[in-house]
Amino acid sequence: MMRSRTILVAAAAAALVLAGCGDDDNTASETTTTSADTSAFPEGSTMARLADAGTITVGTKFDQPLFGLVGPDGEPVGFDVEVAKIIAGELGIDPDDITWKETVSQNREAFIQDDQVDIVVATYTINDKRKEVIDFAGPYYIAGQSLMVRADEESIASSDDLAGKTVCSAEGSTPAKNIEDNFPDTTLQVFAQYTDCLDPLRNGQVDAVTTDNVILAGYVSENPDDFKIVGEQFTEEPYGIGLKLGDEEFRTFINDTLEASFEDGRWATAWEETAGSVLPTPDPPTVNRY
Ligand code: GLU
């Protein structure tokens, strides 16, 4: 009797150590944001490198309310920011240890290629052209191109009304490319970022701003007297997480993390605490492990 009880206690202690739960109370709070056993990452993998470093550099937008907007304290907030925190958490990296780097539409691929960032989470549409130079995990959300006009605008009700109009967008973005390729009678004005389009729209230099519906929804929510969204979404923009081309292991890890977060509610919570203040909670998309 005594003997089997001793064995049971020993087995339980061993299980605690194996599960990494043997920490005393002092360290428990440090591990609450972490569900990863970071020692389990394959040697030489990006996951092991980042977990060992205890930090990750994330490229995100700084001027897009709801997805990535730098707040008064200098820290970005939004759904993309929360998605990045979920990934960092799986690497054992605390949100405070993330280095945020501003990316605009045009420089995202280059920042990944030049190792200026480890990942990009920045309303970043997965497409074949970009996949020639970087890889994408995801999607973790599907947006769609839309139009924002002045609140008193009456001559633009949808993308059918863009002939003869001047439309503003961000350089290097998929909405800008779509206007360039498929709207030959529309003048395209590009700037580095979407916020550069807001004053030109207000003062009549441009007739509309075009980008993803969720980005425009952020600007309308901050300027409800000035702007409105018109018409339906006219493209599909699946948002991916950009990473180094060919880093299969890291891409699989991020895809696994996204799927787990879809399942256990972290993704939905991230949405509700950010974009969900203005937009309905979507169903999680299907990850595409190409
Ligand atoms: N999702 C589009 C893109 O990746 C538009 C939004 C953006 O420019 O970030 O180009």
Coordinates of C-alpha atoms and ligand atoms in Angstrom, one line a residue:
M1 CA 0.0 0.0 0.0
M2 CA 2.7 2.5 1.1
R3 CA 4.8 1.5 -1.8
S4 CA 2.2 2.1 -4.6
R5 CA 1.3 5.5 -3.0
T6 CA 5.0 6.6 -3.1
I7 CA 5.1 5.7 -6.8
L8 CA 1.9 7.6 -7.5
V9 CA 3.3 10.7 -5.8
A10 CA 6.6 10.4 -7.7
A11 CA 4.7 10.0 -11.0
A12 CA 2.6 13.1 -10.2
A13 CA 5.7 15.1 -9.5
A14 CA 7.4 13.9 -12.7
A15 CA 4.3 14.9 -14.7
L16 CA 4.4 18.4 -13.2
V17 CA 8.0 18.8 -14.2
L18 CA 7.3 17.5 -17.7
A19 CA 4.4 19.8 -18.1
G20 CA 6.5 22.8 -17.0
C21 CA 4.2 23.4 -14.1
G22 CA 6.8 22.9 -11.4
D23 CA 7.4 26.7 -11.0
D24 CA 6.9 28.3 -7.7
D25 CA 4.3 31.0 -7.3
N26 CA 6.7 33.8 -7.9
T27 CA 7.1 32.9 -11.6
A28 CA 3.6 31.8 -12.3
S29 CA 2.4 35.3 -13.2
E30 CA 5.2 35.6 -15.8
T31 CA 3.9 32.6 -17.7
T32 CA 0.2 33.4 -17.8
T33 CA 0.4 34.9 -21.3
T34 CA 2.4 31.9 -22.6
S35 CA 1.0 28.6 -23.6
A36 CA 4.2 27.4 -25.3
D37 CA 6.8 25.0 -24.2
T38 CA 9.5 27.0 -25.8
S39 CA 12.2 24.4 -25.3
A40 CA 10.2 22.2 -27.7
F41 CA 11.0 24.3 -30.8
P42 CA 13.3 22.6 -33.3
E43 CA 17.0 23.7 -33.0
G44 CA 17.8 26.4 -35.6
S45 CA 14.2 27.2 -36.3
T46 CA 12.9 30.8 -36.3
M47 CA 10.7 29.9 -33.4
A48 CA 13.7 28.8 -31.3
R49 CA 15.6 31.9 -32.3
L50 CA 12.8 34.3 -31.3
A51 CA 11.9 32.4 -28.2
D52 CA 15.5 32.5 -27.1
A53 CA 15.8 36.2 -27.8
G54 CA 12.6 36.8 -25.9
T55 CA 11.5 39.4 -28.4
I56 CA 10.0 39.7 -31.9
T57 CA 9.9 42.6 -34.3
V58 CA 6.4 43.1 -35.8
G59 CA 5.6 45.3 -38.8
T60 CA 2.2 46.9 -38.5
K61 CA 0.2 49.9 -39.5
F62 CA 0.3 52.9 -37.1
D63 CA -2.5 55.0 -38.8
Q64 CA -5.4 52.6 -39.2
P65 CA -8.0 52.7 -36.4
L66 CA -9.5 49.3 -35.4
F67 CA -6.5 47.3 -36.9
G68 CA -3.3 49.2 -36.1
L69 CA -3.2 52.7 -34.6
V70 CA -0.6 54.2 -32.3
G71 CA -2.3 55.5 -29.2
P72 CA -1.4 58.3 -26.9
D73 CA 1.2 56.1 -25.1
G74 CA 3.0 55.4 -28.3
E75 CA 1.9 51.7 -28.5
P76 CA -0.2 50.5 -31.4
V77 CA -3.6 49.1 -30.7
G78 CA -6.0 47.1 -33.0
F79 CA -6.9 43.7 -34.2
D80 CA -3.7 43.2 -36.1
V81 CA -1.8 44.1 -33.0
E82 CA -3.8 41.6 -31.0
V83 CA -3.2 38.9 -33.6
A84 CA 0.6 39.6 -33.4
K85 CA 0.4 39.3 -29.6
I86 CA -1.2 35.9 -29.9
I87 CA 1.7 34.7 -32.1
A88 CA 4.3 36.2 -29.8
G89 CA 2.5 34.6 -26.8
E90 CA 2.9 31.1 -28.4
L91 CA 6.7 31.9 -28.6
G92 CA 6.8 32.7 -24.9
I93 CA 7.2 36.5 -25.7
D94 CA 5.3 38.9 -23.5
P95 CA 3.4 41.7 -25.3
D96 CA 5.7 44.3 -23.6
D97 CA 8.7 42.6 -25.3
I98 CA 7.3 43.0 -28.8
T99 CA 9.1 45.6 -30.9
W100 CA 6.6 47.4 -33.1
K101 CA 7.8 48.8 -36.4
E102 CA 5.6 51.0 -38.6
T103 CA 5.0 49.6 -42.1
V104 CA 3.1 51.2 -44.9
S105 CA 1.6 49.4 -47.8
Q106 CA 4.5 49.8 -50.1
N107 CA 7.4 48.7 -47.8
R108 CA 6.0 45.5 -46.3
E109 CA 7.7 43.0 -48.6
A110 CA 11.0 44.8 -48.5
F111 CA 11.0 45.0 -44.7
I112 CA 10.5 41.2 -44.5
Q113 CA 13.2 40.5 -47.2
D114 CA 15.7 42.8 -45.4
D115 CA 15.1 41.4 -42.0
Q116 CA 13.8 44.7 -40.6
V117 CA 10.9 42.8 -39.2
D118 CA 10.2 39.1 -38.3
I119 CA 6.6 39.2 -39.3
V120 CA 4.2 41.7 -40.8
V121 CA 0.6 41.9 -39.5
A122 CA -0.8 44.9 -41.3
T123 CA -4.1 44.5 -43.2
Y124 CA -1.9 42.6 -45.6
T125 CA -3.7 40.9 -48.5
I126 CA -2.3 37.5 -49.5
N127 CA -1.7 37.4 -53.3
D128 CA 0.4 35.6 -55.9
K129 CA 2.6 38.6 -56.7
R130 CA 3.6 39.1 -53.1
K131 CA 4.0 35.3 -52.7
E132 CA 6.9 35.5 -55.2
V133 CA 9.0 37.3 -52.6
I134 CA 7.6 36.5 -49.2
D135 CA 5.4 33.8 -47.6
F136 CA 2.0 34.2 -45.9
A137 CA 0.4 32.4 -43.0
G138 CA -3.3 32.8 -42.7
P139 CA -5.7 34.1 -43.7
Y140 CA -7.0 35.3 -40.3
Y141 CA -9.6 37.7 -41.7
I142 CA -11.2 38.4 -45.1
A143 CA -11.8 42.0 -46.0
G144 CA -13.0 43.6 -49.2
Q145 CA -12.2 46.8 -51.2
S146 CA -14.7 49.5 -50.6
L147 CA -15.2 53.3 -51.1
M148 CA -15.4 56.2 -48.7
V149 CA -16.7 59.6 -49.8
R150 CA -17.6 62.9 -48.2
A151 CA -20.8 62.6 -46.1
D152 CA -22.7 65.0 -48.4
E153 CA -21.5 63.2 -51.6
E154 CA -24.4 62.3 -53.9
S155 CA -22.8 61.4 -57.2
I156 CA -21.0 58.2 -56.0
A157 CA -23.1 55.4 -54.7
S158 CA -20.9 52.5 -55.7
S159 CA -17.8 51.4 -57.8
D160 CA -20.0 51.8 -60.9
D161 CA -19.8 55.6 -60.5
L162 CA -16.1 56.2 -60.6
A163 CA -15.7 57.2 -64.3
G164 CA -14.3 60.8 -64.4
K165 CA -13.6 60.7 -60.6
T166 CA -10.4 61.0 -58.7
V167 CA -9.8 58.3 -56.2
C168 CA -7.1 58.3 -53.5
S169 CA -5.4 55.2 -52.1
A170 CA -2.0 54.0 -50.7
E171 CA 1.0 53.3 -52.9
G172 CA 1.7 49.6 -53.3
S173 CA -1.7 48.5 -52.1
T174 CA -4.0 46.1 -53.8
P175 CA -6.9 48.6 -54.0
A176 CA -4.6 51.1 -55.8
K177 CA -3.6 48.4 -58.3
N178 CA -7.2 47.4 -58.9
I179 CA -8.1 51.0 -59.8
E180 CA -5.1 51.3 -62.0
D181 CA -5.8 48.0 -63.8
N182 CA -9.6 47.9 -64.0
F183 CA -10.9 51.5 -63.9
P184 CA -9.3 53.2 -66.9
D185 CA -11.6 56.2 -66.7
T186 CA -10.8 57.0 -63.1
T187 CA -7.8 59.1 -62.0
L188 CA -5.8 57.5 -59.2
Q189 CA -4.0 59.6 -56.6
V190 CA -1.6 57.7 -54.3
F191 CA 0.1 58.6 -51.1
A192 CA 2.3 56.6 -48.7
Q193 CA -0.6 55.9 -46.3
Y194 CA -4.4 56.2 -46.2
T195 CA -4.4 59.0 -43.6
D196 CA -2.7 61.1 -46.3
C197 CA -5.9 60.8 -48.3
L198 CA -8.2 62.2 -45.6
D199 CA -7.6 66.0 -46.0
P200 CA -7.7 65.8 -49.8
L201 CA -11.1 64.1 -49.5
R202 CA -12.3 66.7 -47.1
N203 CA -11.3 69.6 -49.2
G204 CA -12.4 68.2 -52.5
Q205 CA -9.0 67.4 -54.1
V206 CA -10.2 63.8 -54.5
D207 CA -13.7 62.4 -54.8
A208 CA -13.3 59.1 -52.9
V209 CA -10.8 57.1 -50.9
T210 CA -10.5 53.4 -51.7
T211 CA -9.2 50.6 -49.6
D212 CA -10.5 47.7 -47.5
N213 CA -13.9 48.1 -45.9
V214 CA -12.5 47.6 -42.4
I215 CA -9.9 50.4 -42.8
L216 CA -12.5 52.8 -44.1
A217 CA -14.8 51.8 -41.3
G218 CA -12.1 53.0 -38.8
Y219 CA -11.9 56.4 -40.5
V220 CA -15.7 56.8 -40.6
S221 CA -16.0 55.9 -37.0
E222 CA -13.5 58.6 -36.1
N223 CA -15.0 61.2 -38.5
P224 CA -18.7 60.3 -38.8
D225 CA -19.7 63.9 -39.8
D226 CA -17.2 64.1 -42.6
F227 CA -17.2 60.7 -44.3
K228 CA -19.4 57.7 -45.3
I229 CA -18.9 54.4 -46.9
V230 CA -20.9 53.7 -50.1
G231 CA -21.7 50.6 -52.1
E232 CA -20.7 46.9 -51.6
Q233 CA -17.2 45.5 -51.3
F234 CA -15.9 44.8 -54.8
T235 CA -12.9 42.5 -54.1
E236 CA -11.9 39.9 -51.6
E237 CA -8.8 40.8 -49.5
P238 CA -7.7 37.8 -47.4
Y239 CA -5.4 39.1 -44.6
G240 CA -2.2 37.1 -44.1
I241 CA 0.8 37.3 -41.9
G242 CA 3.9 38.0 -43.9
L243 CA 7.1 36.1 -43.2
K244 CA 10.4 35.2 -44.9
L245 CA 10.0 33.3 -48.2
G246 CA 10.7 29.6 -47.7
D247 CA 10.4 29.5 -43.9
E248 CA 8.1 26.6 -44.0
E249 CA 8.5 25.6 -40.3
F250 CA 7.6 29.1 -39.1
R251 CA 4.7 29.4 -41.5
T252 CA 3.3 26.1 -40.2
F253 CA 3.8 27.3 -36.6
I254 CA 1.9 30.5 -37.3
N255 CA -0.9 28.7 -39.1
D256 CA -1.2 26.2 -36.2
T257 CA -1.3 29.1 -33.8
L258 CA -4.0 30.9 -35.8
E259 CA -6.1 27.7 -35.9
A260 CA -5.8 27.2 -32.2
S261 CA -6.8 30.8 -31.6
F262 CA -9.9 30.3 -33.8
E263 CA -10.8 27.3 -31.7
D264 CA -10.2 28.5 -28.2
G265 CA -11.7 32.0 -28.5
R266 CA -8.5 34.1 -28.4
W267 CA -9.1 35.3 -32.0
A268 CA -12.7 36.2 -31.3
T269 CA -11.7 38.0 -28.1
A270 CA -9.0 39.9 -30.0
W271 CA -11.7 41.0 -32.5
E272 CA -14.3 42.0 -29.9
E273 CA -11.8 44.1 -28.0
T274 CA -10.7 46.1 -31.1
A275 CA -12.5 46.1 -34.4
G276 CA -15.6 44.6 -32.8
S277 CA -16.4 48.0 -31.3
V278 CA -17.6 49.1 -34.7
L279 CA -17.8 45.9 -36.8
P280 CA -19.8 42.6 -36.3
T281 CA -17.8 39.6 -35.2
P282 CA -17.0 37.4 -38.3
D283 CA -16.6 33.7 -38.5
P284 CA -12.9 32.7 -38.6
P285 CA -11.7 32.0 -42.1
T286 CA -10.1 28.7 -43.3
V287 CA -6.3 28.8 -43.1
N288 CA -4.7 28.2 -46.5
R289 CA -1.6 26.0 -46.1
Y290 CA -0.3 26.3 -49.7
Ligands
GLU1 N1 -5.2 44.8 -48.0 C1 -4.8 45.7 -49.0 C2 -3.3 45.5 -49.2 O1 -2.7 44.7 -48.6 C3 -5.1 47.1 -48.6 C4 -4.7 47.5 -47.2 C5 -3.3 48.0 -47.1 O2 -2.8 48.7 -48.0 O3 -2.7 47.7 -46.0 O4 -2.7 46.1 -50.1

